[in-house]
PDB file of C-alpha atoms in Angstrom:
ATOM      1  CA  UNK A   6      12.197 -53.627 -19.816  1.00  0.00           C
ATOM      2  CA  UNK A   7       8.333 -53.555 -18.965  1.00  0.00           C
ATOM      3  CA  UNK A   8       8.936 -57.825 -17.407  1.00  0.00           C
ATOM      4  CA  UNK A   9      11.770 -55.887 -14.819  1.00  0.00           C
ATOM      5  CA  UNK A  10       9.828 -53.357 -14.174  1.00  0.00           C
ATOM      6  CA  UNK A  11       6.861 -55.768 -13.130  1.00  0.00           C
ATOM      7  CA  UNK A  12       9.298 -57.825 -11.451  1.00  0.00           C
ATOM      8  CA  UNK A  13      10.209 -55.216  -9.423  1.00  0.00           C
ATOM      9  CA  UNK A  14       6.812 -53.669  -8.138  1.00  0.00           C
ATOM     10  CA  UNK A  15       5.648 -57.471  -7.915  1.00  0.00           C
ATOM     11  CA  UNK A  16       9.353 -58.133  -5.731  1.00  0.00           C
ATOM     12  CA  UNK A  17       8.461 -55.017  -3.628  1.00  0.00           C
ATOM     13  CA  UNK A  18       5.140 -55.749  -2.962  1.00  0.00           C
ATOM     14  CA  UNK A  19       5.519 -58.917  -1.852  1.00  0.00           C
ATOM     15  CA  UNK A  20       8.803 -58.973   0.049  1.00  0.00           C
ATOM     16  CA  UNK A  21       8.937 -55.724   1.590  1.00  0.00           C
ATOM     17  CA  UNK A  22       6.959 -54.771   5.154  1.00  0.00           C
ATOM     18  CA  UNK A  23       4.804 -52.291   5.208  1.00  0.00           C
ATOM     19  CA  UNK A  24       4.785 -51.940   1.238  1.00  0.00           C
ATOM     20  CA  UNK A  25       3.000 -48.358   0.096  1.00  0.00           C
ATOM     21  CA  UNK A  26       4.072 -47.382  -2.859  1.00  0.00           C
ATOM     22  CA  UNK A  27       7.015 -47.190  -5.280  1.00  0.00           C
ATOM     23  CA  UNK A  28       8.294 -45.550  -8.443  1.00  0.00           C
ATOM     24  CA  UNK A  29      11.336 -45.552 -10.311  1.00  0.00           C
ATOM     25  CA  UNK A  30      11.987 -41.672 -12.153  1.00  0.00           C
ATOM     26  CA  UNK A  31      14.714 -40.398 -14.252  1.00  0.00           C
ATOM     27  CA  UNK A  32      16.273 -38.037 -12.318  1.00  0.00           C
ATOM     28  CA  UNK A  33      17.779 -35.305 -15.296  1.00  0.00           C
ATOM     29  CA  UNK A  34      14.007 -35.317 -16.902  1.00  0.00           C
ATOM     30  CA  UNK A  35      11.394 -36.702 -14.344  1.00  0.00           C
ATOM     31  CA  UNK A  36      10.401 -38.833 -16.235  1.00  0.00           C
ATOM     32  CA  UNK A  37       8.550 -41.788 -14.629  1.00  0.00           C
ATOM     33  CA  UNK A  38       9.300 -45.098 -15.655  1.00  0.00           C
ATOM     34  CA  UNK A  39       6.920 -47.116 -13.280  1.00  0.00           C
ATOM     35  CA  UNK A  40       4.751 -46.541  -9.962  1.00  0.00           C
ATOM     36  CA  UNK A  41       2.999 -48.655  -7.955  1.00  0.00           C
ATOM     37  CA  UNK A  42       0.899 -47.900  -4.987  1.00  0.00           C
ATOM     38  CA  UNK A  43      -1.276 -50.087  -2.945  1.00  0.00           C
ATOM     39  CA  UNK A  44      -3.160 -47.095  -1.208  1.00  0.00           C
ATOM     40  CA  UNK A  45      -5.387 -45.923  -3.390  1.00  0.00           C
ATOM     41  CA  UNK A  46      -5.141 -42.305  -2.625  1.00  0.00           C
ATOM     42  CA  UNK A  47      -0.867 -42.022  -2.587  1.00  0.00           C
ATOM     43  CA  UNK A  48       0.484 -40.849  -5.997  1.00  0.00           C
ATOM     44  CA  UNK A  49       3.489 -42.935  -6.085  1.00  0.00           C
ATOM     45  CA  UNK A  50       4.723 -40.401  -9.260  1.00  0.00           C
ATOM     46  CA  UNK A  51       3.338 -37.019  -7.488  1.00  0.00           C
ATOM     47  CA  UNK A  52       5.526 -38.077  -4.946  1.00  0.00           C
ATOM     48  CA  UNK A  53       8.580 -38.716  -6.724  1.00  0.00           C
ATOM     49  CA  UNK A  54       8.262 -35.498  -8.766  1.00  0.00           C
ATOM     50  CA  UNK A  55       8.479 -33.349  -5.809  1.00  0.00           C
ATOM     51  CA  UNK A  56      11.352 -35.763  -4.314  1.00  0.00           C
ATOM     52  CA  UNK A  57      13.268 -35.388  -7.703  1.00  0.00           C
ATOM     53  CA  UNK A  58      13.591 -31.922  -6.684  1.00  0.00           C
ATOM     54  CA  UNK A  59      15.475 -32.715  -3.450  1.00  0.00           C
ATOM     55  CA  UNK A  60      17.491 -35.449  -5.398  1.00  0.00           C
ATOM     56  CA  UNK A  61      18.911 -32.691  -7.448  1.00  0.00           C
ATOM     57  CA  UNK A  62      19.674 -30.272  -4.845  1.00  0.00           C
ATOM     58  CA  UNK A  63      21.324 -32.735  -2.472  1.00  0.00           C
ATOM     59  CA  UNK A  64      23.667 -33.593  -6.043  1.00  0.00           C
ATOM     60  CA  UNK A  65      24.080 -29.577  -6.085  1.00  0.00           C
ATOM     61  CA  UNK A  66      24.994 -29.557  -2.507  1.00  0.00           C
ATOM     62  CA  UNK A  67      27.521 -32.229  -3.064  1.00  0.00           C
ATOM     63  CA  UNK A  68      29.143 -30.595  -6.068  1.00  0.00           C
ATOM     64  CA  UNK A  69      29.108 -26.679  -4.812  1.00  0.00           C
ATOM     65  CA  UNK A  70      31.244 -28.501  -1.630  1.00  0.00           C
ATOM     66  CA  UNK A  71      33.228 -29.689  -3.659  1.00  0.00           C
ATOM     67  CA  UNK A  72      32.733 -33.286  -1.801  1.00  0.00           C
ATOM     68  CA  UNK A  73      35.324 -35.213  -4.989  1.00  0.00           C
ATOM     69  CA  UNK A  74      34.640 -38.995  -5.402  1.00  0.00           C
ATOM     70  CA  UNK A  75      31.104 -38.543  -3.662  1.00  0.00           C
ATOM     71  CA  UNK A  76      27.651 -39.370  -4.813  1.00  0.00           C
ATOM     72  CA  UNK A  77      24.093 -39.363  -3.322  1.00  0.00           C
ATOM     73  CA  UNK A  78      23.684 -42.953  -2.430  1.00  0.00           C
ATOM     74  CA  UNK A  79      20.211 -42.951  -0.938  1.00  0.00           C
ATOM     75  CA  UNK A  80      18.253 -40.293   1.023  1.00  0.00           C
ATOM     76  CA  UNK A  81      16.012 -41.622   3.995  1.00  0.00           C
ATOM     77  CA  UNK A  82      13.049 -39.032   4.854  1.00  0.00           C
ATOM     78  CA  UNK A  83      11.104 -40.341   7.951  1.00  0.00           C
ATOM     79  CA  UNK A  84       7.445 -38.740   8.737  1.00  0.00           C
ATOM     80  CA  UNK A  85       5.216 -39.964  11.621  1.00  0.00           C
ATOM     81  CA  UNK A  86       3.940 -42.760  10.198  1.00  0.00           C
ATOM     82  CA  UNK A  87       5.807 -43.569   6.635  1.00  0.00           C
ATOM     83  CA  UNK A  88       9.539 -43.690   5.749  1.00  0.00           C
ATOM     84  CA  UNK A  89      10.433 -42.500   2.267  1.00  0.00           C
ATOM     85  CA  UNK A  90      13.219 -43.998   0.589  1.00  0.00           C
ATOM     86  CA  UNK A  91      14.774 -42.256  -1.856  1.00  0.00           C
ATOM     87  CA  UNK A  92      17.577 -44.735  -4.060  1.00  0.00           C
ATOM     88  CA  UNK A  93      20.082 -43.394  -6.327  1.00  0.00           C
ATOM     89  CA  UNK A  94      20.762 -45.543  -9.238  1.00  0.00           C
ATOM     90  CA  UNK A  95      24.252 -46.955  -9.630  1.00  0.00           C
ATOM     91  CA  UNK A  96      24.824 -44.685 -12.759  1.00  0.00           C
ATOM     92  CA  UNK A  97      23.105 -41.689 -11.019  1.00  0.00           C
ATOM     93  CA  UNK A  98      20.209 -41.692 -13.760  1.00  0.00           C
ATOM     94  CA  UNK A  99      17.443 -43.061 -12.163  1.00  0.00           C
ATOM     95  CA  UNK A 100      15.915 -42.889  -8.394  1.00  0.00           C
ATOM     96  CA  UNK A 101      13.641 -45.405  -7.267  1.00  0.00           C
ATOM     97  CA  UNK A 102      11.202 -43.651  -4.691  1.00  0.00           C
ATOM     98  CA  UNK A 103       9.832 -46.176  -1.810  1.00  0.00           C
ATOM     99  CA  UNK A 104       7.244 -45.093   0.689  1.00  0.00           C
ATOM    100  CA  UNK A 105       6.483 -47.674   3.640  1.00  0.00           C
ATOM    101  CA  UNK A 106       4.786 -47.982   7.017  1.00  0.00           C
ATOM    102  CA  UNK A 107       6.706 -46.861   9.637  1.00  0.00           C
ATOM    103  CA  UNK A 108       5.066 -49.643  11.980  1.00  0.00           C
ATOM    104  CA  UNK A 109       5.474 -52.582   9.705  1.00  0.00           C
ATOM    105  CA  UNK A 110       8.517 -51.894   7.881  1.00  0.00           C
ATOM    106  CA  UNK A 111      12.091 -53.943   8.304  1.00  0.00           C
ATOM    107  CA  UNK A 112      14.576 -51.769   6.798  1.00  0.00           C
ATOM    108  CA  UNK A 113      17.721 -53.928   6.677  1.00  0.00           C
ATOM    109  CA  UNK A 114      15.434 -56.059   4.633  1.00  0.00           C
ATOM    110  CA  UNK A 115      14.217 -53.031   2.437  1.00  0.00           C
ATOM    111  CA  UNK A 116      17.220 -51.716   1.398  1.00  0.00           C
ATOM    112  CA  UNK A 117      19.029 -55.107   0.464  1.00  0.00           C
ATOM    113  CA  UNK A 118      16.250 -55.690  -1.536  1.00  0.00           C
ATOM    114  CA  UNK A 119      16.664 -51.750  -3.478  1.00  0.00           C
ATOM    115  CA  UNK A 120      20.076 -52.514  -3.414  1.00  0.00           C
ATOM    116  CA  UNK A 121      19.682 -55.494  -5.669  1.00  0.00           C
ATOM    117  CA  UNK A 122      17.696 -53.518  -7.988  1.00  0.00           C
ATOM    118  CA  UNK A 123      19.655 -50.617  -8.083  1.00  0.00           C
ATOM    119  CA  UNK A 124      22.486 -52.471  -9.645  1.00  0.00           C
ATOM    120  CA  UNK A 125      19.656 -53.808 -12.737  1.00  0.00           C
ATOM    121  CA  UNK A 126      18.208 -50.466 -13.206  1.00  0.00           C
ATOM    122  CA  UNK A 127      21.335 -49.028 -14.214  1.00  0.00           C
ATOM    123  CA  UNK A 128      22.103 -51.545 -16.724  1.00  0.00           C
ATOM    124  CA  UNK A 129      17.841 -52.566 -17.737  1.00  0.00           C
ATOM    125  CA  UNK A 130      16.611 -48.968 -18.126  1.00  0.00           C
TER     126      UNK A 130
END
């Protein structure tokens, strides 16, 4: 598990624009299962504890609606200079948290690369 998981920050890194910070959580316990950040002051797990919390009320939302055959796929929160990505994990375990630059970042290339991912974490977690 570790290798993925250092495949993945490594992947991120590298291949995605604008690259922050990212960590992957389980979403019942909050548990964090990796984080990455390439700004030394940005708490890639800080971050992703408070954005568990609107994982699980967005999933609330969905159920109290009584939305049938619908799950949170990915939430997109966009501040002035960042964009957060939150990913749900095929299962609906895990989320993968992903903060970018605003400026740098190419997000049809960002999400196909979480959407690779997403399917492994599921199954590699």
């Amino acid at each position: 598990m570790s290798d993925f998981l250092k495949q993945f920050g490594e992947d991120l890194e590298k291949n995605v624009p604008g690259f922050i910070a990212v960590s992957i959580a389980e979403i019942q316990s909050g548990m964090s299962y990796f984080s990455l950040s390439v700004v030394p002051d940005f708490d890639p797990e800080l971050a992703s504890a408070f954005n568990l919390e609107v994982v699980k009320a967005k999933m609330n939302a969905v159920s109290a609606l009584g939305l049938k055959n619908q799950v949170v796929s990915d939430i997109m929160i966009t501040l002035t200079s960042q964009i957060h990505i939150i990913d749900i994990s095929d299962n609906n375990l895990y989320m993968i948290y992903l903060a970018v630059d605003s400026t740098k970042a190419n997000l049809g290339m960002t999400k196909a690369i979480l959407n690779k991912y997403k399917k492994e974490i599921a199954s590699k977690l």
